[in-house]
């Protein structure tokens, strides 16, 4: 009986449990090439939202970037990957699967799934569109409203 | 410390100066490479058609750019895309590297292959005629 909370706490630690509050501010991208290239089709997501191996995997598969070709010349690609990896967040995952979408992370799902109405989601069109609701997302502010 | 680590890459990635060009210059360049006259009608047909050779999420140019190049488009992410027609968006066709990057990406996404010089000439001819 008394072991249960300990197990629960240990599980949280190993899972790298994260409170949503931690994610309400994330330093925005400052690297010029990353900002330019990664903001062409969506917000230039702050590097801290994904762990290093996620960025490495994303930057290795730009020819099929979530269903589109986002290929870059070799030099720009390498510079962007280096910036993202150097500024990446902690790896909080438990399994071997590499998370490619910030919107697949447990804290993201927890924060958004019940709070975002269907109407708000339809207006945003996709989870990729942070700025639809977070007006200061480009400044790294992902506050609730 | 992190900032110091990033510094070399910042220097590496300093954007190169935009290569200045115009729609007329691009049209001349692609037409010369193609060896045939450009056709705005063919460009329009290519732009509006649904294709099957590319990625399933992007069967047509219009998937993201919409059917009227004088109007805004919208990426699948929800982010707006500025109009393609230079008549309403003077920034279009002013940077050869930018134009080549996006032809390269989007022809692959939509057609599953690079666009030919003739196709690029046709598209530039149509978009700059609007």
PDB file of C-alpha atoms in Angstrom:
ATOM      1  CA  UNK A   1       0.000   0.000   0.000  1.00  0.00           C
ATOM      2  CA  UNK A   2       2.633   2.489   1.045  1.00  0.00           C
ATOM      3  CA  UNK A   3       4.681   1.618  -2.003  1.00  0.00           C
ATOM      4  CA  UNK A   4       2.107   2.932  -4.394  1.00  0.00           C
ATOM      5  CA  UNK A   5       2.958   6.639  -4.130  1.00  0.00           C
ATOM      6  CA  UNK A   6       6.644   5.880  -4.375  1.00  0.00           C
ATOM      7  CA  UNK A   7       6.078   3.819  -7.479  1.00  0.00           C
ATOM      8  CA  UNK A   8       3.931   6.585  -8.894  1.00  0.00           C
ATOM      9  CA  UNK A   9       6.531   9.227  -8.184  1.00  0.00           C
ATOM     10  CA  UNK A  10       9.275   7.040  -9.617  1.00  0.00           C
ATOM     11  CA  UNK A  11       7.183   6.435 -12.719  1.00  0.00           C
ATOM     12  CA  UNK A  12       6.689  10.162 -13.138  1.00  0.00           C
ATOM     13  CA  UNK A  13      10.395  10.798 -12.802  1.00  0.00           C
ATOM     14  CA  UNK A  14      11.281   8.137 -15.314  1.00  0.00           C
ATOM     15  CA  UNK A  15       8.617   9.377 -17.685  1.00  0.00           C
ATOM     16  CA  UNK A  16      10.080  12.847 -17.328  1.00  0.00           C
ATOM     17  CA  UNK A  17       6.643  14.079 -16.372  1.00  0.00           C
ATOM     18  CA  UNK A  18       6.264  17.678 -17.295  1.00  0.00           C
ATOM     19  CA  UNK A  19       3.713  20.175 -16.204  1.00  0.00           C
ATOM     20  CA  UNK A  20       2.138  22.301 -18.872  1.00  0.00           C
ATOM     21  CA  UNK A  21       3.272  25.419 -17.036  1.00  0.00           C
ATOM     22  CA  UNK A  22       6.838  24.609 -18.009  1.00  0.00           C
ATOM     23  CA  UNK A  23       5.851  24.843 -21.642  1.00  0.00           C
ATOM     24  CA  UNK A  24       4.026  28.168 -21.542  1.00  0.00           C
ATOM     25  CA  UNK A  25       7.220  29.958 -22.450  1.00  0.00           C
ATOM     26  CA  UNK A  26       9.867  28.483 -24.728  1.00  0.00           C
ATOM     27  CA  UNK A  27      12.704  30.635 -26.088  1.00  0.00           C
ATOM     28  CA  UNK A  28      11.946  31.411 -29.747  1.00  0.00           C
ATOM     29  CA  UNK A  29      14.274  30.493 -32.599  1.00  0.00           C
ATOM     30  CA  UNK A  30      17.056  33.047 -32.972  1.00  0.00           C
ATOM     31  CA  UNK A  31      19.135  31.349 -35.674  1.00  0.00           C
ATOM     32  CA  UNK A  32      18.593  33.224 -38.952  1.00  0.00           C
ATOM     33  CA  UNK A  33      18.501  30.259 -41.348  1.00  0.00           C
ATOM     34  CA  UNK A  34      16.304  28.191 -39.013  1.00  0.00           C
ATOM     35  CA  UNK A  35      13.937  31.100 -38.597  1.00  0.00           C
ATOM     36  CA  UNK A  36      13.726  31.714 -42.322  1.00  0.00           C
ATOM     37  CA  UNK A  37      13.425  28.124 -43.529  1.00  0.00           C
ATOM     38  CA  UNK A  38      11.298  26.671 -40.744  1.00  0.00           C
ATOM     39  CA  UNK A  39       8.807  29.529 -40.719  1.00  0.00           C
ATOM     40  CA  UNK A  40       7.956  29.252 -44.420  1.00  0.00           C
ATOM     41  CA  UNK A  41       5.042  26.880 -43.845  1.00  0.00           C
ATOM     42  CA  UNK A  42       4.538  27.007 -40.078  1.00  0.00           C
ATOM     43  CA  UNK A  43       5.777  28.728 -36.964  1.00  0.00           C
ATOM     44  CA  UNK A  44       9.501  28.139 -36.486  1.00  0.00           C
ATOM     45  CA  UNK A  45       8.928  25.856 -33.515  1.00  0.00           C
ATOM     46  CA  UNK A  46      11.277  26.535 -30.614  1.00  0.00           C
ATOM     47  CA  UNK A  47      14.039  23.935 -30.489  1.00  0.00           C
ATOM     48  CA  UNK A  48      13.254  23.249 -26.826  1.00  0.00           C
ATOM     49  CA  UNK A  49       9.955  21.594 -27.675  1.00  0.00           C
ATOM     50  CA  UNK A  50      11.655  18.442 -29.007  1.00  0.00           C
ATOM     51  CA  UNK A  51      14.610  16.354 -27.861  1.00  0.00           C
ATOM     52  CA  UNK A  52      17.813  16.119 -29.922  1.00  0.00           C
ATOM     53  CA  UNK A  53      17.002  12.798 -31.580  1.00  0.00           C
ATOM     54  CA  UNK A  54      13.663  14.130 -32.808  1.00  0.00           C
ATOM     55  CA  UNK A  55      15.345  17.043 -34.545  1.00  0.00           C
ATOM     56  CA  UNK A  56      17.958  14.736 -36.031  1.00  0.00           C
ATOM     57  CA  UNK A  57      15.236  12.471 -37.415  1.00  0.00           C
ATOM     58  CA  UNK A  58      13.223  15.396 -38.796  1.00  0.00           C
ATOM     59  CA  UNK A  59      16.228  16.955 -40.480  1.00  0.00           C
ATOM     60  CA  UNK A  60      17.155  13.596 -42.041  1.00  0.00           C
ATOM     61  CA  UNK A  61      13.757  13.198 -43.721  1.00  0.00           C
ATOM     62  CA  UNK A  62      13.026  16.612 -45.227  1.00  0.00           C
ATOM     63  CA  UNK A  63      12.221  15.023 -48.583  1.00  0.00           C
ATOM     64  CA  UNK A  64       9.031  13.766 -46.950  1.00  0.00           C
ATOM     65  CA  UNK A  65       8.305  16.307 -44.261  1.00  0.00           C
ATOM     66  CA  UNK A  66       4.845  15.373 -42.977  1.00  0.00           C
ATOM     67  CA  UNK A  67       3.702  14.737 -46.535  1.00  0.00           C
ATOM     68  CA  UNK A  68       5.609  17.475 -48.340  1.00  0.00           C
ATOM     69  CA  UNK A  69       9.054  17.986 -49.762  1.00  0.00           C
ATOM     70  CA  UNK A  70      10.921  20.501 -47.618  1.00  0.00           C
ATOM     71  CA  UNK A  71      14.388  19.732 -48.967  1.00  0.00           C
ATOM     72  CA  UNK A  72      17.273  22.132 -48.346  1.00  0.00           C
ATOM     73  CA  UNK A  73      20.775  22.503 -49.711  1.00  0.00           C
ATOM     74  CA  UNK A  74      23.286  20.471 -47.702  1.00  0.00           C
ATOM     75  CA  UNK A  75      24.955  23.398 -45.970  1.00  0.00           C
ATOM     76  CA  UNK A  76      21.728  25.028 -44.789  1.00  0.00           C
ATOM     77  CA  UNK A  77      20.320  21.676 -43.692  1.00  0.00           C
ATOM     78  CA  UNK A  78      23.382  20.895 -41.592  1.00  0.00           C
ATOM     79  CA  UNK A  79      23.470  24.345 -39.987  1.00  0.00           C
ATOM     80  CA  UNK A  80      19.791  24.161 -39.031  1.00  0.00           C
ATOM     81  CA  UNK A  81      20.136  20.658 -37.601  1.00  0.00           C
ATOM     82  CA  UNK A  82      23.146  21.749 -35.536  1.00  0.00           C
ATOM     83  CA  UNK A  83      21.233  24.722 -34.121  1.00  0.00           C
ATOM     84  CA  UNK A  84      18.137  22.663 -33.297  1.00  0.00           C
ATOM     85  CA  UNK A  85      20.110  19.861 -31.646  1.00  0.00           C
ATOM     86  CA  UNK A  86      22.246  22.296 -29.641  1.00  0.00           C
ATOM     87  CA  UNK A  87      19.122  24.003 -28.326  1.00  0.00           C
ATOM     88  CA  UNK A  88      16.856  20.960 -28.055  1.00  0.00           C
ATOM     89  CA  UNK A  89      14.805  20.041 -25.030  1.00  0.00           C
ATOM     90  CA  UNK A  90      15.308  17.141 -22.690  1.00  0.00           C
ATOM     91  CA  UNK A  91      14.398  13.686 -23.929  1.00  0.00           C
ATOM     92  CA  UNK A  92      11.384  12.790 -21.804  1.00  0.00           C
ATOM     93  CA  UNK A  93      10.280   9.783 -23.803  1.00  0.00           C
ATOM     94  CA  UNK A  94      10.241   6.328 -22.281  1.00  0.00           C
ATOM     95  CA  UNK A  95      10.288   4.105 -25.335  1.00  0.00           C
ATOM     96  CA  UNK A  96      12.517   3.836 -28.339  1.00  0.00           C
ATOM     97  CA  UNK A  97      10.064   5.518 -30.708  1.00  0.00           C
ATOM     98  CA  UNK A  98      11.217   8.921 -31.882  1.00  0.00           C
ATOM     99  CA  UNK A  99       8.534  11.590 -31.572  1.00  0.00           C
ATOM    100  CA  UNK A 100       8.344  13.697 -34.715  1.00  0.00           C
ATOM    101  CA  UNK A 101       5.351  15.875 -33.892  1.00  0.00           C
ATOM    102  CA  UNK A 102       5.265  18.201 -30.904  1.00  0.00           C
ATOM    103  CA  UNK A 103       1.510  17.589 -30.942  1.00  0.00           C
ATOM    104  CA  UNK A 104       2.132  13.896 -30.168  1.00  0.00           C
ATOM    105  CA  UNK A 105       3.877  14.668 -26.881  1.00  0.00           C
ATOM    106  CA  UNK A 106       1.870  13.751 -23.760  1.00  0.00           C
ATOM    107  CA  UNK A 107       1.929  17.257 -22.256  1.00  0.00           C
ATOM    108  CA  UNK A 108       0.733  18.760 -25.549  1.00  0.00           C
ATOM    109  CA  UNK A 109      -2.158  16.340 -25.824  1.00  0.00           C
ATOM    110  CA  UNK A 110      -3.082  16.839 -22.194  1.00  0.00           C
ATOM    111  CA  UNK A 111      -3.059  20.614 -22.589  1.00  0.00           C
ATOM    112  CA  UNK A 112      -4.990  20.803 -25.835  1.00  0.00           C
ATOM    113  CA  UNK A 113      -7.376  17.918 -26.219  1.00  0.00           C
ATOM    114  CA  UNK A 114      -9.993  18.987 -23.733  1.00  0.00           C
ATOM    115  CA  UNK A 115      -9.406  22.714 -23.852  1.00  0.00           C
ATOM    116  CA  UNK A 116      -9.586  23.357 -27.585  1.00  0.00           C
ATOM    117  CA  UNK A 117     -13.119  23.407 -28.948  1.00  0.00           C
ATOM    118  CA  UNK A 118     -13.889  21.846 -32.306  1.00  0.00           C
ATOM    119  CA  UNK A 119     -14.669  25.289 -33.636  1.00  0.00           C
ATOM    120  CA  UNK A 120     -11.307  26.674 -32.528  1.00  0.00           C
ATOM    121  CA  UNK A 121      -9.549  23.714 -34.069  1.00  0.00           C
ATOM    122  CA  UNK A 122     -11.374  24.129 -37.368  1.00  0.00           C
ATOM    123  CA  UNK A 123     -10.324  27.764 -37.442  1.00  0.00           C
ATOM    124  CA  UNK A 124      -6.697  26.836 -36.759  1.00  0.00           C
ATOM    125  CA  UNK A 125      -6.901  23.984 -39.315  1.00  0.00           C
ATOM    126  CA  UNK A 126      -4.105  21.995 -37.703  1.00  0.00           C
ATOM    127  CA  UNK A 127      -2.185  21.538 -34.453  1.00  0.00           C
ATOM    128  CA  UNK A 128       0.748  23.008 -36.365  1.00  0.00           C
ATOM    129  CA  UNK A 129      -0.875  26.436 -36.307  1.00  0.00           C
ATOM    130  CA  UNK A 130       0.098  27.654 -32.821  1.00  0.00           C
ATOM    131  CA  UNK A 131      -0.453  31.310 -33.674  1.00  0.00           C
ATOM    132  CA  UNK A 132      -4.137  30.754 -34.403  1.00  0.00           C
ATOM    133  CA  UNK A 133      -4.736  30.789 -30.643  1.00  0.00           C
ATOM    134  CA  UNK A 134      -1.412  31.727 -29.055  1.00  0.00           C
ATOM    135  CA  UNK A 135      -1.092  35.243 -30.404  1.00  0.00           C
ATOM    136  CA  UNK A 136       2.450  35.761 -29.096  1.00  0.00           C
ATOM    137  CA  UNK A 137       3.715  32.315 -30.107  1.00  0.00           C
ATOM    138  CA  UNK A 138       6.393  33.834 -32.323  1.00  0.00           C
ATOM    139  CA  UNK A 139       7.831  35.474 -29.219  1.00  0.00           C
ATOM    140  CA  UNK A 140       7.868  32.144 -27.419  1.00  0.00           C
ATOM    141  CA  UNK A 141       4.757  32.850 -25.372  1.00  0.00           C
ATOM    142  CA  UNK A 142       2.375  29.884 -25.407  1.00  0.00           C
ATOM    143  CA  UNK A 143       0.228  31.063 -22.530  1.00  0.00           C
ATOM    144  CA  UNK A 144      -3.305  29.747 -22.374  1.00  0.00           C
ATOM    145  CA  UNK A 145      -4.961  32.855 -23.749  1.00  0.00           C
TER     146      UNK A 145
ATOM    147  CA  UNK B   1      27.868  28.178 -23.115  1.00  0.00           C
ATOM    148  CA  UNK B   2      25.148  26.994 -25.426  1.00  0.00           C
ATOM    149  CA  UNK B   3      25.249  30.297 -27.200  1.00  0.00           C
ATOM    150  CA  UNK B   4      28.964  29.955 -27.823  1.00  0.00           C
ATOM    151  CA  UNK B   5      28.435  26.503 -29.311  1.00  0.00           C
ATOM    152  CA  UNK B   6      25.872  27.868 -31.694  1.00  0.00           C
ATOM    153  CA  UNK B   7      28.010  30.771 -32.852  1.00  0.00           C
ATOM    154  CA  UNK B   8      29.968  28.947 -35.605  1.00  0.00           C
ATOM    155  CA  UNK B   9      26.718  27.696 -37.093  1.00  0.00           C
ATOM    156  CA  UNK B  10      25.212  31.148 -36.992  1.00  0.00           C
ATOM    157  CA  UNK B  11      28.119  32.380 -39.068  1.00  0.00           C
ATOM    158  CA  UNK B  12      27.802  29.430 -41.452  1.00  0.00           C
ATOM    159  CA  UNK B  13      24.129  30.002 -41.975  1.00  0.00           C
ATOM    160  CA  UNK B  14      24.172  33.707 -42.662  1.00  0.00           C
ATOM    161  CA  UNK B  15      21.734  34.002 -45.564  1.00  0.00           C
ATOM    162  CA  UNK B  16      23.330  34.741 -48.896  1.00  0.00           C
ATOM    163  CA  UNK B  17      22.197  37.913 -50.580  1.00  0.00           C
ATOM    164  CA  UNK B  18      19.069  37.390 -52.646  1.00  0.00           C
ATOM    165  CA  UNK B  19      19.783  36.958 -56.312  1.00  0.00           C
ATOM    166  CA  UNK B  20      17.820  39.693 -57.935  1.00  0.00           C
ATOM    167  CA  UNK B  21      15.736  38.763 -60.935  1.00  0.00           C
ATOM    168  CA  UNK B  22      12.412  39.577 -62.582  1.00  0.00           C
ATOM    169  CA  UNK B  23       9.537  37.575 -64.041  1.00  0.00           C
ATOM    170  CA  UNK B  24      10.661  38.595 -67.537  1.00  0.00           C
ATOM    171  CA  UNK B  25      14.212  37.406 -66.893  1.00  0.00           C
ATOM    172  CA  UNK B  26      13.003  34.109 -65.456  1.00  0.00           C
ATOM    173  CA  UNK B  27      10.687  33.588 -68.398  1.00  0.00           C
ATOM    174  CA  UNK B  28      13.565  34.245 -70.803  1.00  0.00           C
ATOM    175  CA  UNK B  29      15.867  31.908 -68.880  1.00  0.00           C
ATOM    176  CA  UNK B  30      13.409  28.992 -68.698  1.00  0.00           C
ATOM    177  CA  UNK B  31      12.285  29.507 -72.298  1.00  0.00           C
ATOM    178  CA  UNK B  32      15.899  29.416 -73.493  1.00  0.00           C
ATOM    179  CA  UNK B  33      16.540  26.228 -71.475  1.00  0.00           C
ATOM    180  CA  UNK B  34      13.368  24.634 -72.827  1.00  0.00           C
ATOM    181  CA  UNK B  35      14.010  25.632 -76.418  1.00  0.00           C
ATOM    182  CA  UNK B  36      10.291  26.210 -77.000  1.00  0.00           C
ATOM    183  CA  UNK B  37       7.918  29.127 -76.577  1.00  0.00           C
ATOM    184  CA  UNK B  38       6.159  29.415 -73.211  1.00  0.00           C
ATOM    185  CA  UNK B  39       2.395  29.048 -73.032  1.00  0.00           C
ATOM    186  CA  UNK B  40       0.359  30.761 -70.324  1.00  0.00           C
ATOM    187  CA  UNK B  41      -2.554  28.433 -71.157  1.00  0.00           C
ATOM    188  CA  UNK B  42      -0.435  25.336 -70.535  1.00  0.00           C
ATOM    189  CA  UNK B  43       0.827  26.905 -67.311  1.00  0.00           C
ATOM    190  CA  UNK B  44      -2.726  27.502 -66.136  1.00  0.00           C
ATOM    191  CA  UNK B  45      -3.752  23.932 -66.989  1.00  0.00           C
ATOM    192  CA  UNK B  46      -0.737  22.485 -65.149  1.00  0.00           C
ATOM    193  CA  UNK B  47      -1.449  24.652 -62.106  1.00  0.00           C
ATOM    194  CA  UNK B  48      -5.141  23.799 -61.876  1.00  0.00           C
ATOM    195  CA  UNK B  49      -4.920  20.074 -62.706  1.00  0.00           C
ATOM    196  CA  UNK B  50      -4.987  17.231 -60.215  1.00  0.00           C
ATOM    197  CA  UNK B  51      -1.923  15.029 -60.535  1.00  0.00           C
ATOM    198  CA  UNK B  52      -1.299  11.515 -59.309  1.00  0.00           C
ATOM    199  CA  UNK B  53       2.474  11.126 -59.393  1.00  0.00           C
ATOM    200  CA  UNK B  54       3.337  13.049 -56.242  1.00  0.00           C
ATOM    201  CA  UNK B  55       2.549  12.897 -52.556  1.00  0.00           C
ATOM    202  CA  UNK B  56      -1.043  12.017 -51.694  1.00  0.00           C
ATOM    203  CA  UNK B  57      -1.575  15.088 -49.492  1.00  0.00           C
ATOM    204  CA  UNK B  58      -0.675  17.501 -52.295  1.00  0.00           C
ATOM    205  CA  UNK B  59      -2.299  16.403 -55.562  1.00  0.00           C
ATOM    206  CA  UNK B  60      -2.356  19.907 -57.052  1.00  0.00           C
ATOM    207  CA  UNK B  61      -0.674  23.312 -56.867  1.00  0.00           C
ATOM    208  CA  UNK B  62      -4.096  24.511 -55.773  1.00  0.00           C
ATOM    209  CA  UNK B  63      -3.989  22.322 -52.639  1.00  0.00           C
ATOM    210  CA  UNK B  64      -2.035  25.095 -50.945  1.00  0.00           C
ATOM    211  CA  UNK B  65      -2.066  28.029 -53.374  1.00  0.00           C
ATOM    212  CA  UNK B  66      -5.817  27.959 -54.121  1.00  0.00           C
ATOM    213  CA  UNK B  67      -7.308  28.350 -57.594  1.00  0.00           C
ATOM    214  CA  UNK B  68      -6.752  32.114 -57.866  1.00  0.00           C
ATOM    215  CA  UNK B  69      -3.061  33.096 -57.746  1.00  0.00           C
ATOM    216  CA  UNK B  70      -4.105  36.695 -57.060  1.00  0.00           C
ATOM    217  CA  UNK B  71      -5.562  35.573 -53.733  1.00  0.00           C
ATOM    218  CA  UNK B  72      -3.944  34.213 -50.575  1.00  0.00           C
ATOM    219  CA  UNK B  73      -3.335  30.503 -50.279  1.00  0.00           C
ATOM    220  CA  UNK B  74      -3.097  28.394 -47.156  1.00  0.00           C
ATOM    221  CA  UNK B  75      -0.559  25.721 -46.253  1.00  0.00           C
ATOM    222  CA  UNK B  76      -1.828  22.429 -44.834  1.00  0.00           C
ATOM    223  CA  UNK B  77      -0.582  23.700 -41.488  1.00  0.00           C
ATOM    224  CA  UNK B  78      -3.084  26.572 -41.584  1.00  0.00           C
ATOM    225  CA  UNK B  79      -0.446  29.223 -42.272  1.00  0.00           C
ATOM    226  CA  UNK B  80      -1.392  31.718 -45.003  1.00  0.00           C
ATOM    227  CA  UNK B  81       0.630  31.782 -48.239  1.00  0.00           C
ATOM    228  CA  UNK B  82       1.103  35.131 -49.994  1.00  0.00           C
ATOM    229  CA  UNK B  83      -0.361  35.382 -53.519  1.00  0.00           C
ATOM    230  CA  UNK B  84       1.735  34.023 -56.407  1.00  0.00           C
ATOM    231  CA  UNK B  85       0.772  36.602 -59.019  1.00  0.00           C
ATOM    232  CA  UNK B  86       3.425  39.343 -59.143  1.00  0.00           C
ATOM    233  CA  UNK B  87       0.713  41.856 -60.028  1.00  0.00           C
ATOM    234  CA  UNK B  88      -0.563  41.667 -56.443  1.00  0.00           C
ATOM    235  CA  UNK B  89       2.638  40.463 -54.754  1.00  0.00           C
ATOM    236  CA  UNK B  90       5.688  42.295 -56.140  1.00  0.00           C
ATOM    237  CA  UNK B  91       8.074  40.059 -54.167  1.00  0.00           C
ATOM    238  CA  UNK B  92       7.286  37.096 -56.427  1.00  0.00           C
ATOM    239  CA  UNK B  93       9.918  36.180 -59.034  1.00  0.00           C
ATOM    240  CA  UNK B  94      12.540  38.524 -57.621  1.00  0.00           C
ATOM    241  CA  UNK B  95      14.907  35.889 -56.169  1.00  0.00           C
ATOM    242  CA  UNK B  96      16.153  33.092 -58.430  1.00  0.00           C
ATOM    243  CA  UNK B  97      17.344  30.925 -55.549  1.00  0.00           C
ATOM    244  CA  UNK B  98      13.962  31.185 -53.819  1.00  0.00           C
ATOM    245  CA  UNK B  99      12.067  30.389 -57.028  1.00  0.00           C
ATOM    246  CA  UNK B 100      14.274  27.368 -57.739  1.00  0.00           C
ATOM    247  CA  UNK B 101      13.954  26.101 -54.170  1.00  0.00           C
ATOM    248  CA  UNK B 102      10.174  26.162 -54.284  1.00  0.00           C
ATOM    249  CA  UNK B 103       9.842  24.772 -57.811  1.00  0.00           C
ATOM    250  CA  UNK B 104      12.175  22.005 -56.638  1.00  0.00           C
ATOM    251  CA  UNK B 105      10.146  21.182 -53.539  1.00  0.00           C
ATOM    252  CA  UNK B 106       6.669  21.669 -54.865  1.00  0.00           C
ATOM    253  CA  UNK B 107       7.047  19.956 -58.238  1.00  0.00           C
ATOM    254  CA  UNK B 108       8.340  16.937 -56.303  1.00  0.00           C
ATOM    255  CA  UNK B 109       5.447  17.125 -53.837  1.00  0.00           C
ATOM    256  CA  UNK B 110       2.753  17.549 -56.502  1.00  0.00           C
ATOM    257  CA  UNK B 111       4.132  15.731 -59.560  1.00  0.00           C
ATOM    258  CA  UNK B 112       6.610  13.341 -57.975  1.00  0.00           C
ATOM    259  CA  UNK B 113       9.384  14.731 -60.179  1.00  0.00           C
ATOM    260  CA  UNK B 114      11.176  17.950 -61.006  1.00  0.00           C
ATOM    261  CA  UNK B 115       9.394  20.368 -63.333  1.00  0.00           C
ATOM    262  CA  UNK B 116      10.934  20.752 -66.758  1.00  0.00           C
ATOM    263  CA  UNK B 117      12.221  24.117 -67.897  1.00  0.00           C
ATOM    264  CA  UNK B 118       9.254  24.270 -70.295  1.00  0.00           C
ATOM    265  CA  UNK B 119       6.800  23.747 -67.423  1.00  0.00           C
ATOM    266  CA  UNK B 120       8.492  26.439 -65.335  1.00  0.00           C
ATOM    267  CA  UNK B 121       8.354  28.818 -68.313  1.00  0.00           C
ATOM    268  CA  UNK B 122       4.637  28.052 -68.769  1.00  0.00           C
ATOM    269  CA  UNK B 123       3.892  28.660 -65.085  1.00  0.00           C
ATOM    270  CA  UNK B 124       5.847  31.917 -64.947  1.00  0.00           C
ATOM    271  CA  UNK B 125       4.154  33.042 -68.176  1.00  0.00           C
ATOM    272  CA  UNK B 126       0.694  32.411 -66.745  1.00  0.00           C
ATOM    273  CA  UNK B 127       1.295  33.807 -63.269  1.00  0.00           C
ATOM    274  CA  UNK B 128       2.897  36.982 -64.570  1.00  0.00           C
ATOM    275  CA  UNK B 129       0.061  37.495 -67.082  1.00  0.00           C
ATOM    276  CA  UNK B 130      -2.573  37.763 -64.349  1.00  0.00           C
TER     277      UNK B 130
END
